[in-house]
PDB file of C-alpha atoms in Angstrom:
ATOM      1  CA  MET A   1     -63.058 -43.484  -4.964  1.00 85.00           C
ATOM      2  CA  VAL A   2     -60.742 -40.481  -5.105  1.00 82.00           C
ATOM      3  CA  ALA A   3     -60.191 -38.361  -1.992  1.00 81.00           C
ATOM      4  CA  ILE A   4     -58.729 -34.859  -2.028  1.00 81.00           C
ATOM      5  CA  THR A   5     -57.744 -34.114   1.554  1.00 83.00           C
ATOM      6  CA  ARG A   6     -55.076 -32.269   3.479  1.00 81.00           C
ATOM      7  CA  HIS A   7     -54.129 -35.254   5.628  1.00 82.00           C
ATOM      8  CA  ALA A   8     -53.113 -38.533   4.032  1.00 82.00           C
ATOM      9  CA  ASP A   9     -53.875 -40.420   7.250  1.00 85.00           C
ATOM     10  CA  SER A  10     -57.459 -39.156   7.544  1.00 87.00           C
ATOM     11  CA  PRO A  11     -60.308 -41.725   7.563  1.00 89.00           C
ATOM     12  CA  LEU A  12     -61.513 -40.409   4.203  1.00 85.00           C
ATOM     13  CA  ALA A  13     -58.100 -40.784   2.593  1.00 83.00           C
ATOM     14  CA  ALA A  14     -57.718 -44.263   4.054  1.00 86.00           C
ATOM     15  CA  ALA A  15     -61.058 -45.334   2.612  1.00 88.00           C
ATOM     16  CA  ALA A  16     -60.279 -44.029  -0.867  1.00 83.00           C
ATOM     17  CA  SER A  17     -58.627 -45.880  -3.722  1.00 84.00           C
ATOM     18  CA  TRP A  18     -56.557 -42.802  -4.546  1.00 84.00           C
ATOM     19  CA  HIS A  19     -55.532 -39.841  -2.407  1.00 83.00           C
ATOM     20  CA  ILE A  20     -54.655 -36.413  -3.794  1.00 81.00           C
ATOM     21  CA  PRO A  21     -53.020 -34.127  -1.198  1.00 80.00           C
ATOM     22  CA  MET A  22     -54.239 -30.576  -0.631  1.00 77.00           C
ATOM     23  CA  CYS A  23     -51.084 -28.575   0.019  1.00 70.00           C
ATOM     24  CA  HIS A  24     -52.587 -25.078   0.194  1.00 66.00           C
ATOM     25  CA  LYS A  25     -53.699 -23.545   3.487  1.00 69.00           C
ATOM     26  CA  ASN A  26     -56.396 -21.175   2.225  1.00 68.00           C
ATOM     27  CA  GLY A  27     -58.196 -20.398  -0.994  1.00 66.00           C
ATOM     28  CA  VAL A  28     -61.172 -22.081  -2.596  1.00 69.00           C
ATOM     29  CA  GLU A  29     -59.637 -21.306  -5.975  1.00 71.00           C
ATOM     30  CA  TYR A  30     -56.838 -23.804  -5.355  1.00 77.00           C
ATOM     31  CA  GLU A  31     -59.381 -26.500  -4.609  1.00 81.00           C
ATOM     32  CA  TYR A  32     -60.822 -25.689  -8.017  1.00 84.00           C
ATOM     33  CA  MET A  33     -57.446 -26.303  -9.623  1.00 85.00           C
ATOM     34  CA  LEU A  34     -57.083 -29.774  -8.119  1.00 86.00           C
ATOM     35  CA  LEU A  35     -60.609 -30.652  -9.187  1.00 88.00           C
ATOM     36  CA  TYR A  36     -59.996 -29.315 -12.695  1.00 91.00           C
ATOM     37  CA  TRP A  37     -56.948 -31.503 -13.163  1.00 89.00           C
ATOM     38  CA  LEU A  38     -58.874 -34.509 -11.912  1.00 88.00           C
ATOM     39  CA  PHE A  39     -62.273 -34.034 -13.552  1.00 90.00           C
ATOM     40  CA  PHE A  40     -61.025 -32.939 -16.946  1.00 92.00           C
ATOM     41  CA  ARG A  41     -58.522 -35.792 -16.954  1.00 93.00           C
ATOM     42  CA  VAL A  42     -61.419 -38.183 -16.444  1.00 91.00           C
ATOM     43  CA  ILE A  43     -63.297 -36.510 -19.291  1.00 93.00           C
ATOM     44  CA  PHE A  44     -60.183 -36.725 -21.461  1.00 95.00           C
ATOM     45  CA  ARG A  45     -59.821 -40.428 -20.731  1.00 93.00           C
ATOM     46  CA  HIS A  46     -63.438 -40.759 -21.788  1.00 93.00           C
ATOM     47  CA  GLY A  47     -62.499 -39.301 -25.160  1.00 94.00           C
ATOM     48  CA  GLU A  48     -64.319 -35.998 -24.704  1.00 94.00           C
ATOM     49  CA  PHE A  49     -61.615 -33.372 -24.056  1.00 92.00           C
ATOM     50  CA  ALA A  50     -58.870 -33.596 -26.660  1.00 94.00           C
ATOM     51  CA  ASP A  51     -57.188 -30.380 -25.453  1.00 95.00           C
ATOM     52  CA  TYR A  52     -56.616 -31.661 -21.928  1.00 95.00           C
ATOM     53  CA  ALA A  53     -52.803 -31.580 -22.094  1.00 96.00           C
ATOM     54  CA  ARG A  54     -52.832 -27.947 -23.209  1.00 96.00           C
ATOM     55  CA  PHE A  55     -55.448 -27.063 -20.606  1.00 96.00           C
ATOM     56  CA  ALA A  56     -53.554 -28.806 -17.803  1.00 95.00           C
ATOM     57  CA  SER A  57     -50.287 -27.055 -18.648  1.00 96.00           C
ATOM     58  CA  GLN A  58     -51.969 -23.646 -18.789  1.00 96.00           C
ATOM     59  CA  LEU A  59     -53.628 -24.298 -15.444  1.00 95.00           C
ATOM     60  CA  GLU A  60     -50.153 -24.013 -13.936  1.00 94.00           C
ATOM     61  CA  LEU A  61     -50.157 -20.343 -14.992  1.00 96.00           C
ATOM     62  CA  LEU A  62     -53.327 -19.597 -13.057  1.00 95.00           C
ATOM     63  CA  PRO A  63     -51.855 -18.783  -9.593  1.00 93.00           C
ATOM     64  CA  GLU A  64     -49.799 -15.854 -10.891  1.00 95.00           C
ATOM     65  CA  ASN A  65     -52.797 -14.579 -12.837  1.00 96.00           C
ATOM     66  CA  LEU A  66     -54.961 -14.828  -9.726  1.00 95.00           C
ATOM     67  CA  LEU A  67     -52.413 -12.826  -7.763  1.00 95.00           C
ATOM     68  CA  GLN A  68     -52.531 -10.085 -10.387  1.00 97.00           C
ATOM     69  CA  ALA A  69     -56.344 -10.157 -10.360  1.00 98.00           C
ATOM     70  CA  LYS A  70     -56.332  -9.664  -6.584  1.00 97.00           C
ATOM     71  CA  ARG A  71     -54.045  -6.671  -6.907  1.00 98.00           C
ATOM     72  CA  GLN A  72     -56.223  -5.174  -9.630  1.00 98.00           C
ATOM     73  CA  PHE A  73     -59.493  -5.718  -7.744  1.00 99.00           C
ATOM     74  CA  ASP A  74     -58.345  -4.801  -4.252  1.00 98.00           C
ATOM     75  CA  PRO A  75     -58.978  -1.021  -4.415  1.00 98.00           C
ATOM     76  CA  ARG A  76     -62.437  -1.653  -5.834  1.00 99.00           C
ATOM     77  CA  ALA A  77     -63.138  -4.284  -3.183  1.00 99.00           C
ATOM     78  CA  ASP A  78     -62.333  -1.724  -0.505  1.00 99.00           C
ATOM     79  CA  SER A  79     -64.639   0.816  -2.143  1.00 99.00           C
ATOM     80  CA  ILE A  80     -67.500  -1.701  -2.433  1.00 99.00           C
ATOM     81  CA  ALA A  81     -67.193  -2.792   1.184  1.00 99.00           C
ATOM     82  CA  ALA A  82     -66.941   0.792   2.409  1.00 99.00           C
ATOM     83  CA  GLN A  83     -70.187   1.673   0.648  1.00 98.00           C
ATOM     84  CA  TYR A  84     -72.252  -1.431   1.375  1.00 98.00           C
ATOM     85  CA  HIS A  85     -70.978  -2.964   4.626  1.00 98.00           C
ATOM     86  CA  ASP A  86     -73.820  -1.475   6.665  1.00 97.00           C
ATOM     87  CA  CYS A  87     -76.724  -1.911   4.239  1.00 96.00           C
ATOM     88  CA  ASP A  88     -79.755  -3.768   5.580  1.00 94.00           C
ATOM     89  CA  TYR A  89     -80.267  -6.052   2.600  1.00 97.00           C
ATOM     90  CA  MET A  90     -78.556  -6.921  -0.660  1.00 98.00           C
ATOM     91  CA  MET A  91     -79.076  -9.188  -3.665  1.00 99.00           C
ATOM     92  CA  TRP A  92     -76.417 -11.379  -5.245  1.00 99.00           C
ATOM     93  CA  ILE A  93     -77.067 -12.716  -8.742  1.00 99.00           C
ATOM     94  CA  GLY A  94     -75.076 -15.096 -10.927  1.00 98.00           C
ATOM     95  CA  GLY A  95     -75.682 -18.053 -13.151  1.00 95.00           C
ATOM     96  CA  ALA A  96     -74.333 -21.212 -14.748  1.00 96.00           C
ATOM     97  CA  GLU A  97     -70.670 -21.745 -13.840  1.00 96.00           C
ATOM     98  CA  MET A  98     -70.735 -18.704 -11.525  1.00 96.00           C
ATOM     99  CA  TRP A  99     -73.699 -19.771  -9.429  1.00 97.00           C
ATOM    100  CA  GLY A 100     -71.664 -21.842  -6.969  1.00 95.00           C
ATOM    101  CA  ASP A 101     -69.410 -18.916  -6.108  1.00 95.00           C
ATOM    102  CA  VAL A 102     -72.290 -16.463  -5.797  1.00 97.00           C
ATOM    103  CA  TYR A 103     -74.104 -18.875  -3.505  1.00 97.00           C
ATOM    104  CA  LEU A 104     -70.984 -19.548  -1.439  1.00 96.00           C
ATOM    105  CA  PHE A 105     -70.109 -15.887  -0.974  1.00 97.00           C
ATOM    106  CA  SER A 106     -73.620 -14.762  -0.115  1.00 98.00           C
ATOM    107  CA  MET A 107     -74.330 -17.619   2.293  1.00 97.00           C
ATOM    108  CA  CYS A 108     -70.980 -18.599   3.803  1.00 96.00           C
ATOM    109  CA  ILE A 109     -69.342 -15.175   3.895  1.00 97.00           C
ATOM    110  CA  LEU A 110     -72.027 -12.506   4.066  1.00 98.00           C
ATOM    111  CA  GLU A 111     -74.671 -14.427   6.018  1.00 98.00           C
ATOM    112  CA  GLU A 112     -72.665 -16.827   8.161  1.00 97.00           C
ATOM    113  CA  MET A 113     -69.505 -14.793   8.734  1.00 97.00           C
ATOM    114  CA  GLN A 114     -70.837 -11.234   8.522  1.00 98.00           C
ATOM    115  CA  TRP A 115     -74.506 -11.661   9.535  1.00 97.00           C
ATOM    116  CA  LYS A 116     -75.698  -9.655   6.524  1.00 98.00           C
ATOM    117  CA  ARG A 117     -79.206 -10.260   5.190  1.00 97.00           C
ATOM    118  CA  THR A 118     -78.648 -11.456   1.655  1.00 97.00           C
ATOM    119  CA  LYS A 119     -80.742 -12.875  -1.165  1.00 97.00           C
ATOM    120  CA  SER A 120     -78.893 -15.030  -3.687  1.00 98.00           C
ATOM    121  CA  VAL A 121     -80.588 -16.270  -6.833  1.00 98.00           C
ATOM    122  CA  SER A 122     -79.479 -17.460 -10.258  1.00 98.00           C
ATOM    123  CA  SER A 123     -79.670 -15.155 -13.259  1.00 98.00           C
ATOM    124  CA  ALA A 124     -82.415 -17.268 -14.795  1.00 95.00           C
ATOM    125  CA  GLU A 125     -84.525 -17.597 -11.654  1.00 97.00           C
ATOM    126  CA  PHE A 126     -84.194 -13.903 -10.836  1.00 98.00           C
ATOM    127  CA  PHE A 127     -87.061 -13.271 -13.244  1.00 97.00           C
ATOM    128  CA  HIS A 128     -89.332 -15.749 -11.448  1.00 96.00           C
ATOM    129  CA  GLY A 129     -90.110 -13.613  -8.416  1.00 95.00           C
ATOM    130  CA  THR A 130     -87.022 -11.875  -7.047  1.00 97.00           C
ATOM    131  CA  LEU A 131     -87.194  -9.088  -9.627  1.00 97.00           C
ATOM    132  CA  GLU A 132     -90.278  -7.761  -7.821  1.00 98.00           C
ATOM    133  CA  LEU A 133     -88.183  -7.115  -4.701  1.00 97.00           C
ATOM    134  CA  LEU A 134     -85.704  -4.832  -6.450  1.00 98.00           C
ATOM    135  CA  GLU A 135     -86.091  -1.148  -5.605  1.00 98.00           C
ATOM    136  CA  LYS A 136     -84.172   2.050  -6.143  1.00 98.00           C
ATOM    137  CA  GLU A 137     -82.133   1.774  -2.943  1.00 98.00           C
ATOM    138  CA  VAL A 138     -81.578  -2.005  -2.953  1.00 98.00           C
ATOM    139  CA  PRO A 139     -77.993  -3.015  -3.830  1.00 98.00           C
ATOM    140  CA  LEU A 140     -77.775  -5.703  -6.512  1.00 99.00           C
ATOM    141  CA  PHE A 141     -74.459  -7.462  -7.103  1.00 99.00           C
ATOM    142  CA  LEU A 142     -74.249  -9.215 -10.459  1.00 99.00           C
ATOM    143  CA  VAL A 143     -71.427 -11.676 -11.127  1.00 99.00           C
ATOM    144  CA  LYS A 144     -71.221 -12.271 -14.867  1.00 98.00           C
ATOM    145  CA  GLY A 145     -69.985 -15.487 -16.406  1.00 97.00           C
ATOM    146  CA  GLU A 146     -67.950 -16.010 -19.541  1.00 97.00           C
ATOM    147  CA  GLY A 147     -69.728 -19.090 -20.864  1.00 95.00           C
ATOM    148  CA  ARG A 148     -72.801 -19.698 -22.986  1.00 95.00           C
ATOM    149  CA  CYS A 149     -75.195 -18.444 -20.305  1.00 96.00           C
ATOM    150  CA  ARG A 150     -73.664 -14.963 -20.136  1.00 97.00           C
ATOM    151  CA  ALA A 151     -76.698 -13.662 -22.042  1.00 98.00           C
ATOM    152  CA  LEU A 152     -78.834 -14.402 -18.968  1.00 98.00           C
ATOM    153  CA  ASP A 153     -76.513 -12.286 -16.829  1.00 98.00           C
ATOM    154  CA  GLU A 154     -76.715  -9.476 -19.371  1.00 98.00           C
ATOM    155  CA  ARG A 155     -80.514  -9.621 -19.220  1.00 98.00           C
ATOM    156  CA  VAL A 156     -80.372  -9.090 -15.440  1.00 98.00           C
ATOM    157  CA  GLU A 157     -77.963  -6.206 -15.984  1.00 99.00           C
ATOM    158  CA  ARG A 158     -80.257  -4.477 -18.494  1.00 98.00           C
ATOM    159  CA  PHE A 159     -83.201  -4.802 -16.120  1.00 99.00           C
ATOM    160  CA  ALA A 160     -81.352  -3.744 -12.976  1.00 99.00           C
ATOM    161  CA  GLU A 161     -79.895  -0.639 -14.624  1.00 98.00           C
ATOM    162  CA  LYS A 162     -83.450   0.677 -14.976  1.00 98.00           C
ATOM    163  CA  ILE A 163     -84.496   0.020 -11.381  1.00 98.00           C
ATOM    164  CA  THR A 164     -81.728   0.350  -8.800  1.00 98.00           C
ATOM    165  CA  ASP A 165     -79.162   3.063  -8.206  1.00 98.00           C
ATOM    166  CA  HIS A 166     -76.878   0.456  -6.670  1.00 99.00           C
ATOM    167  CA  LEU A 167     -75.927  -2.044  -9.360  1.00 99.00           C
ATOM    168  CA  VAL A 168     -72.463  -3.538  -8.853  1.00 99.00           C
ATOM    169  CA  VAL A 169     -71.185  -5.714 -11.707  1.00 99.00           C
ATOM    170  CA  ILE A 170     -68.249  -8.048 -11.204  1.00 99.00           C
ATOM    171  CA  ASP A 171     -67.026  -9.386 -14.540  1.00 98.00           C
ATOM    172  CA  PRO A 172     -64.085 -11.806 -14.802  1.00 98.00           C
ATOM    173  CA  ARG A 173     -63.500 -10.575 -18.352  1.00 98.00           C
ATOM    174  CA  ASP A 174     -61.997  -7.454 -16.794  1.00 98.00           C
ATOM    175  CA  TYR A 175     -59.061  -9.509 -15.511  1.00 98.00           C
ATOM    176  CA  PRO A 176     -56.364 -10.786 -17.900  1.00 98.00           C
ATOM    177  CA  LEU A 177     -55.322 -14.428 -17.819  1.00 97.00           C
ATOM    178  CA  ASN A 178     -51.916 -14.251 -19.439  1.00 98.00           C
ATOM    179  CA  GLY A 179     -50.821 -17.384 -21.262  1.00 97.00           C
ATOM    180  CA  ILE A 180     -54.280 -18.973 -21.081  1.00 97.00           C
ATOM    181  CA  ASP A 181     -56.316 -19.611 -24.223  1.00 97.00           C
ATOM    182  CA  ASP A 182     -59.595 -17.747 -24.609  1.00 96.00           C
ATOM    183  CA  ALA A 183     -61.276 -21.123 -25.134  1.00 96.00           C
ATOM    184  CA  PHE A 184     -60.436 -22.045 -21.530  1.00 97.00           C
ATOM    185  CA  ARG A 185     -61.356 -18.731 -19.892  1.00 97.00           C
ATOM    186  CA  TRP A 186     -64.964 -19.634 -19.129  1.00 96.00           C
ATOM    187  CA  ILE A 187     -63.750 -22.730 -17.282  1.00 95.00           C
ATOM    188  CA  MET A 188     -61.214 -20.823 -15.206  1.00 95.00           C
ATOM    189  CA  ALA A 189     -63.403 -17.756 -14.625  1.00 96.00           C
ATOM    190  CA  PRO A 190     -64.952 -19.191 -11.419  1.00 95.00           C
ATOM    191  CA  CYS A 191     -61.432 -19.354  -9.961  1.00 94.00           C
ATOM    192  CA  VAL A 192     -60.993 -15.671 -10.720  1.00 96.00           C
ATOM    193  CA  VAL A 193     -64.316 -14.751  -9.125  1.00 96.00           C
ATOM    194  CA  SER A 194     -63.567 -16.910  -6.103  1.00 95.00           C
ATOM    195  CA  THR A 195     -60.255 -15.206  -5.459  1.00 94.00           C
ATOM    196  CA  LEU A 196     -61.852 -11.764  -5.861  1.00 97.00           C
ATOM    197  CA  LEU A 197     -64.804 -12.400  -3.568  1.00 97.00           C
ATOM    198  CA  VAL A 198     -63.721 -14.931  -0.952  1.00 95.00           C
ATOM    199  CA  ASP A 199     -60.229 -13.524  -0.584  1.00 93.00           C
ATOM    200  CA  ARG A 200     -60.350  -9.773  -1.195  1.00 97.00           C
ATOM    201  CA  LEU A 201     -63.964  -8.609  -0.851  1.00 98.00           C
ATOM    202  CA  ALA A 202     -64.548 -10.711   2.258  1.00 98.00           C
ATOM    203  CA  ALA A 203     -61.464  -9.214   3.899  1.00 97.00           C
ATOM    204  CA  HIS A 204     -62.650  -5.688   3.194  1.00 98.00           C
ATOM    205  CA  PHE A 205     -66.141  -6.400   4.514  1.00 98.00           C
ATOM    206  CA  GLU A 206     -64.490  -7.699   7.677  1.00 98.00           C
ATOM    207  CA  HIS A 207     -62.428  -4.530   7.964  1.00 98.00           C
ATOM    208  CA  HIS A 208     -65.324  -2.121   7.481  1.00 98.00           C
ATOM    209  CA  THR A 209     -67.858  -3.967   9.642  1.00 98.00           C
ATOM    210  CA  GLY A 210     -65.326  -4.682  12.375  1.00 98.00           C
ATOM    211  CA  HIS A 211     -66.815  -8.162  12.511  1.00 97.00           C
ATOM    212  CA  ASP A 212     -64.218 -10.945  12.579  1.00 97.00           C
ATOM    213  CA  LEU A 213     -64.915 -13.561   9.902  1.00 96.00           C
ATOM    214  CA  ASN A 214     -64.308 -16.297  12.474  1.00 95.00           C
ATOM    215  CA  ILE A 215     -67.012 -15.202  14.927  1.00 95.00           C
ATOM    216  CA  ARG A 216     -70.292 -17.160  14.920  1.00 94.00           C
ATOM    217  CA  ARG A 217     -73.368 -16.947  17.127  1.00 93.00           C
ATOM    218  CA  TYR A 218     -74.742 -20.421  16.455  1.00 94.00           C
ATOM    219  CA  TYR A 219     -72.684 -22.328  13.880  1.00 91.00           C
ATOM    220  CA  ARG A 220     -70.678 -25.044  15.674  1.00 88.00           C
ATOM    221  CA  GLN A 221     -71.298 -23.273  18.986  1.00 91.00           C
ATOM    222  CA  PHE A 222     -73.562 -25.945  20.496  1.00 91.00           C
ATOM    223  CA  ASP A 223     -75.507 -29.061  19.573  1.00 91.00           C
ATOM    224  CA  TYR A 224     -78.623 -28.652  17.479  1.00 90.00           C
TER     225      TYR A 224
END
């Protein structure tokens, strides 16, 4: 068992065969990086990822690229939050490698931390019911991936453009990853989206709503 924890003396770390320290204070994207080094190393040792050494070395370039992505996205994040912070309902759509980040942002940030009514659904499942809820004034946020399932995201985009006046597309392809091979972009794209949403967009929602991200009504407030 491998444990990735902040404290080497934690019960989880003590129970594990190997402990990998988490040195960062904030940022889901840096958890991604640790997991990438670990998981793809395991795949490499299994004989299924011959380019691991190149991938691992380029992963070291990711933090600077993420910083630049934050700077590039920040004005847009402020504009998005200013326009949509007080809307009654919004949809968040993403698929494949992006689904985890869409789900996290809509549930953990918008619902739990901002108390915003949000519907999150994958790009594929959007067409199995949720599409009927889309109307002219309903905001739809589409997070596009860079992998093989991008076509499903593009299908949502084509549909939504015809229905709603409030389609917001967030595409990691808009953000350069200097020094990183195109072949690895789809793998690292969730890190880019995570840093854009969880770091910058969340902060701007907090600013415009005036609702502190740390305030909860029920979560961890009492036994249930």
